[in-house]
PDB file of C-alpha atoms in Angstrom:
ATOM      1  CA  MET A   1     132.326  98.319  87.060  1.00  0.00           C
ATOM      2  CA  ASP A   2     131.916 101.512  88.933  1.00  0.00           C
ATOM      3  CA  ILE A   3     128.650 101.778  90.029  1.00  0.00           C
ATOM      4  CA  ARG A   4     127.373 103.529  92.887  1.00  0.00           C
ATOM      5  CA  PRO A   5     124.163 104.315  95.055  1.00  0.00           C
ATOM      6  CA  ILE A   6     121.795 106.865  94.281  1.00  0.00           C
ATOM      7  CA  HIS A   7     121.672 109.851  96.070  1.00  0.00           C
ATOM      8  CA  THR A   8     120.193 112.865  94.218  1.00  0.00           C
ATOM      9  CA  GLU A   9     118.017 113.250  91.314  1.00  0.00           C
ATOM     10  CA  ALA A  10     120.530 113.890  89.299  1.00  0.00           C
ATOM     11  CA  ASP A  11     122.095 110.680  90.103  1.00  0.00           C
ATOM     12  CA  TYR A  12     118.614 109.167  89.511  1.00  0.00           C
ATOM     13  CA  LYS A  13     118.469 110.961  85.864  1.00  0.00           C
ATOM     14  CA  ALA A  14     121.931 109.612  84.730  1.00  0.00           C
ATOM     15  CA  THR A  15     121.169 106.314  86.343  1.00  0.00           C
ATOM     16  CA  LEU A  16     117.990 106.429  84.167  1.00  0.00           C
ATOM     17  CA  ASP A  17     119.334 107.581  81.176  1.00  0.00           C
ATOM     18  CA  GLU A  18     122.080 104.242  81.207  1.00  0.00           C
ATOM     19  CA  ILE A  19     119.918 102.200  81.731  1.00  0.00           C
ATOM     20  CA  SER A  20     117.883 103.341  78.701  1.00  0.00           C
ATOM     21  CA  ALA A  21     121.039 103.077  76.620  1.00  0.00           C
ATOM     22  CA  LEU A  22     121.300  99.822  78.174  1.00  0.00           C
ATOM     23  CA  MET A  23     117.984  98.446  77.168  1.00  0.00           C
ATOM     24  CA  GLU A  24     118.710  99.842  73.712  1.00  0.00           C
ATOM     25  CA  ALA A  25     121.364  97.716  73.103  1.00  0.00           C
ATOM     26  CA  ASP A  26     119.238  94.657  74.597  1.00  0.00           C
ATOM     27  CA  PRO A  27     122.040  92.629  76.195  1.00  0.00           C
ATOM     28  CA  ASP A  28     122.230  89.389  76.618  1.00  0.00           C
ATOM     29  CA  TRP A  29     121.415  88.706  80.622  1.00  0.00           C
ATOM     30  CA  GLY A  30     125.013  87.673  82.344  1.00  0.00           C
ATOM     31  CA  THR A  31     126.911  89.507  79.987  1.00  0.00           C
ATOM     32  CA  PRO A  32     128.555  92.899  81.946  1.00  0.00           C
ATOM     33  CA  GLU A  33     126.196  94.546  80.239  1.00  0.00           C
ATOM     34  CA  GLY A  34     122.642  92.387  81.031  1.00  0.00           C
ATOM     35  CA  ASP A  35     124.641  92.485  85.173  1.00  0.00           C
ATOM     36  CA  ARG A  36     125.153  95.946  84.803  1.00  0.00           C
ATOM     37  CA  LEU A  37     121.838  96.759  83.461  1.00  0.00           C
ATOM     38  CA  ASP A  38     119.965  94.530  86.244  1.00  0.00           C
ATOM     39  CA  ILE A  39     121.971  96.501  89.232  1.00  0.00           C
ATOM     40  CA  LEU A  40     121.268  99.909  88.117  1.00  0.00           C
ATOM     41  CA  ALA A  41     117.777  98.687  87.295  1.00  0.00           C
ATOM     42  CA  THR A  42     117.293  97.798  91.660  1.00  0.00           C
ATOM     43  CA  LEU A  43     119.226 100.871  92.427  1.00  0.00           C
ATOM     44  CA  VAL A  44     116.127 102.774  90.817  1.00  0.00           C
ATOM     45  CA  GLN A  45     113.317 100.888  92.542  1.00  0.00           C
ATOM     46  CA  THR A  46     115.211 100.871  95.705  1.00  0.00           C
ATOM     47  CA  TYR A  47     115.450 104.593  94.534  1.00  0.00           C
ATOM     48  CA  GLU A  48     111.808 105.247  93.994  1.00  0.00           C
ATOM     49  CA  ALA A  49     110.136 103.363  96.658  1.00  0.00           C
ATOM     50  CA  LYS A  50     112.072 105.496  99.201  1.00  0.00           C
ATOM     51  CA  HIS A  51     111.500 108.949  96.876  1.00  0.00           C
ATOM     52  CA  ALA A  52     108.218 108.207  95.448  1.00  0.00           C
ATOM     53  CA  PRO A  53     106.041 105.434  96.904  1.00  0.00           C
ATOM     54  CA  ILE A  54     103.014 104.671  94.345  1.00  0.00           C
ATOM     55  CA  ASP A  55     100.197 104.175  96.994  1.00  0.00           C
ATOM     56  CA  PRO A  56      97.889 100.935  96.200  1.00  0.00           C
ATOM     57  CA  PRO A  57      94.619 102.435  94.182  1.00  0.00           C
ATOM     58  CA  ASP A  58      91.251 102.392  96.268  1.00  0.00           C
ATOM     59  CA  PRO A  59      89.202  99.419  96.063  1.00  0.00           C
ATOM     60  CA  VAL A  60      86.487 100.731  94.536  1.00  0.00           C
ATOM     61  CA  GLU A  61      88.806 102.645  91.860  1.00  0.00           C
ATOM     62  CA  ALA A  62      90.508  99.045  90.947  1.00  0.00           C
ATOM     63  CA  ILE A  63      87.356  97.415  90.603  1.00  0.00           C
ATOM     64  CA  LYS A  64      85.925 100.474  87.956  1.00  0.00           C
ATOM     65  CA  PHE A  65      89.067  99.929  86.426  1.00  0.00           C
ATOM     66  CA  ARG A  66      89.101  96.522  86.034  1.00  0.00           C
ATOM     67  CA  MET A  67      85.579  96.928  84.770  1.00  0.00           C
ATOM     68  CA  GLU A  68      86.214  99.450  81.979  1.00  0.00           C
ATOM     69  CA  GLN A  69      89.684  97.319  81.083  1.00  0.00           C
ATOM     70  CA  SER A  70      88.110  94.439  80.773  1.00  0.00           C
ATOM     71  CA  GLY A  71      84.828  95.892  79.141  1.00  0.00           C
ATOM     72  CA  LEU A  72      82.507  94.722  82.010  1.00  0.00           C
ATOM     73  CA  SER A  73      79.348  96.047  82.946  1.00  0.00           C
ATOM     74  CA  VAL A  74      77.026  95.652  86.404  1.00  0.00           C
ATOM     75  CA  LYS A  75      75.310  92.992  85.335  1.00  0.00           C
ATOM     76  CA  ASP A  76      78.720  91.004  84.957  1.00  0.00           C
ATOM     77  CA  LEU A  77      79.822  92.078  89.120  1.00  0.00           C
ATOM     78  CA  GLU A  78      76.175  90.925  90.283  1.00  0.00           C
ATOM     79  CA  PRO A  79      77.712  87.082  90.626  1.00  0.00           C
ATOM     80  CA  LEU A  80      80.285  88.350  92.461  1.00  0.00           C
ATOM     81  CA  ILE A  81      78.734  91.163  94.254  1.00  0.00           C
ATOM     82  CA  GLY A  82      75.164  90.407  94.652  1.00  0.00           C
ATOM     83  CA  LYS A  83      72.281  92.229  92.542  1.00  0.00           C
ATOM     84  CA  SER A  84      72.455  95.455  90.816  1.00  0.00           C
ATOM     85  CA  ASN A  85      71.748  97.072  93.484  1.00  0.00           C
ATOM     86  CA  ARG A  86      74.219  96.168  95.446  1.00  0.00           C
ATOM     87  CA  VAL A  87      76.859  96.425  92.954  1.00  0.00           C
ATOM     88  CA  TYR A  88      75.380 100.167  92.924  1.00  0.00           C
ATOM     89  CA  GLU A  89      76.191 100.625  96.172  1.00  0.00           C
ATOM     90  CA  ILE A  90      79.614  99.275  95.730  1.00  0.00           C
ATOM     91  CA  LEU A  91      80.501 101.439  93.291  1.00  0.00           C
ATOM     92  CA  ASN A  92      79.004 104.875  95.063  1.00  0.00           C
ATOM     93  CA  ARG A  93      80.914 104.055  98.028  1.00  0.00           C
ATOM     94  CA  LYS A  94      77.563 103.521  99.899  1.00  0.00           C
ATOM     95  CA  ARG A  95      78.033 100.056 101.228  1.00  0.00           C
ATOM     96  CA  PRO A  96      81.347  98.302 102.006  1.00  0.00           C
ATOM     97  CA  LEU A  97      82.909  95.432 100.440  1.00  0.00           C
ATOM     98  CA  THR A  98      82.265  92.123 102.554  1.00  0.00           C
ATOM     99  CA  LEU A  99      85.324  89.109 102.647  1.00  0.00           C
ATOM    100  CA  PRO A 100      82.954  86.928 100.263  1.00  0.00           C
ATOM    101  CA  MET A 101      83.015  89.616  98.013  1.00  0.00           C
ATOM    102  CA  ILE A 102      86.618  90.205  97.910  1.00  0.00           C
ATOM    103  CA  ARG A 103      87.578  86.928  97.240  1.00  0.00           C
ATOM    104  CA  ARG A 104      85.341  86.112  94.350  1.00  0.00           C
ATOM    105  CA  LEU A 105      86.550  89.902  93.006  1.00  0.00           C
ATOM    106  CA  HIS A 106      90.019  88.734  93.505  1.00  0.00           C
ATOM    107  CA  ARG A 107      89.813  84.724  91.842  1.00  0.00           C
ATOM    108  CA  HIS A 108      87.306  86.041  89.199  1.00  0.00           C
ATOM    109  CA  LEU A 109      89.590  89.699  88.334  1.00  0.00           C
ATOM    110  CA  GLY A 110      92.409  89.102  89.209  1.00  0.00           C
ATOM    111  CA  ILE A 111      92.470  92.658  91.309  1.00  0.00           C
ATOM    112  CA  PRO A 112      94.751  91.860  94.491  1.00  0.00           C
ATOM    113  CA  ALA A 113      93.524  91.111  97.730  1.00  0.00           C
ATOM    114  CA  GLU A 114      95.710  94.071  99.523  1.00  0.00           C
ATOM    115  CA  VAL A 115      94.197  96.231  97.280  1.00  0.00           C
ATOM    116  CA  LEU A 116      90.504  95.014  97.677  1.00  0.00           C
ATOM    117  CA  ILE A 117      90.914  94.851 101.849  1.00  0.00           C
ATOM    118  CA  ALA A 118      92.504  98.029 101.793  1.00  0.00           C
ATOM    119  CA  GLU A 119      89.956 101.036 103.874  1.00  0.00           C
ATOM    120  CA  THR A 120      87.183 103.205 101.105  1.00  0.00           C
ATOM    121  CA  VAL A 121      85.599 106.011 102.131  1.00  0.00           C
ATOM    122  CA  THR A 122      82.149 105.578 102.437  1.00  0.00           C
ATOM    123  CA  ARG A 123      79.311 107.939 102.480  1.00  0.00           C
TER     124      ARG A 123
END
């Protein structure tokens, strides 16, 4: 099993091509092909974390995304945030989330707490 670290963009693309081919073959875990796929995927994750990190989403955008994804309205957020005017203030960045709001949003909507505690630009 000849596996090398990913150092360049060419290495990265070649590794992605090999991962794609291995995934199409659908190897069983624990086989040499399955082990190779697992190792290559780990190498790609490490390379991407170093060269193309993904910033967490803005808290307000995360809430809006979850609303859209789940078909929620402002009225649906009232038990989690407060009266509709408070929900609009949050969604329009006029007011920051409070810790109790963050806890309820995390618990009921499944938005990661680390996303919700990130700073948001208030106006």
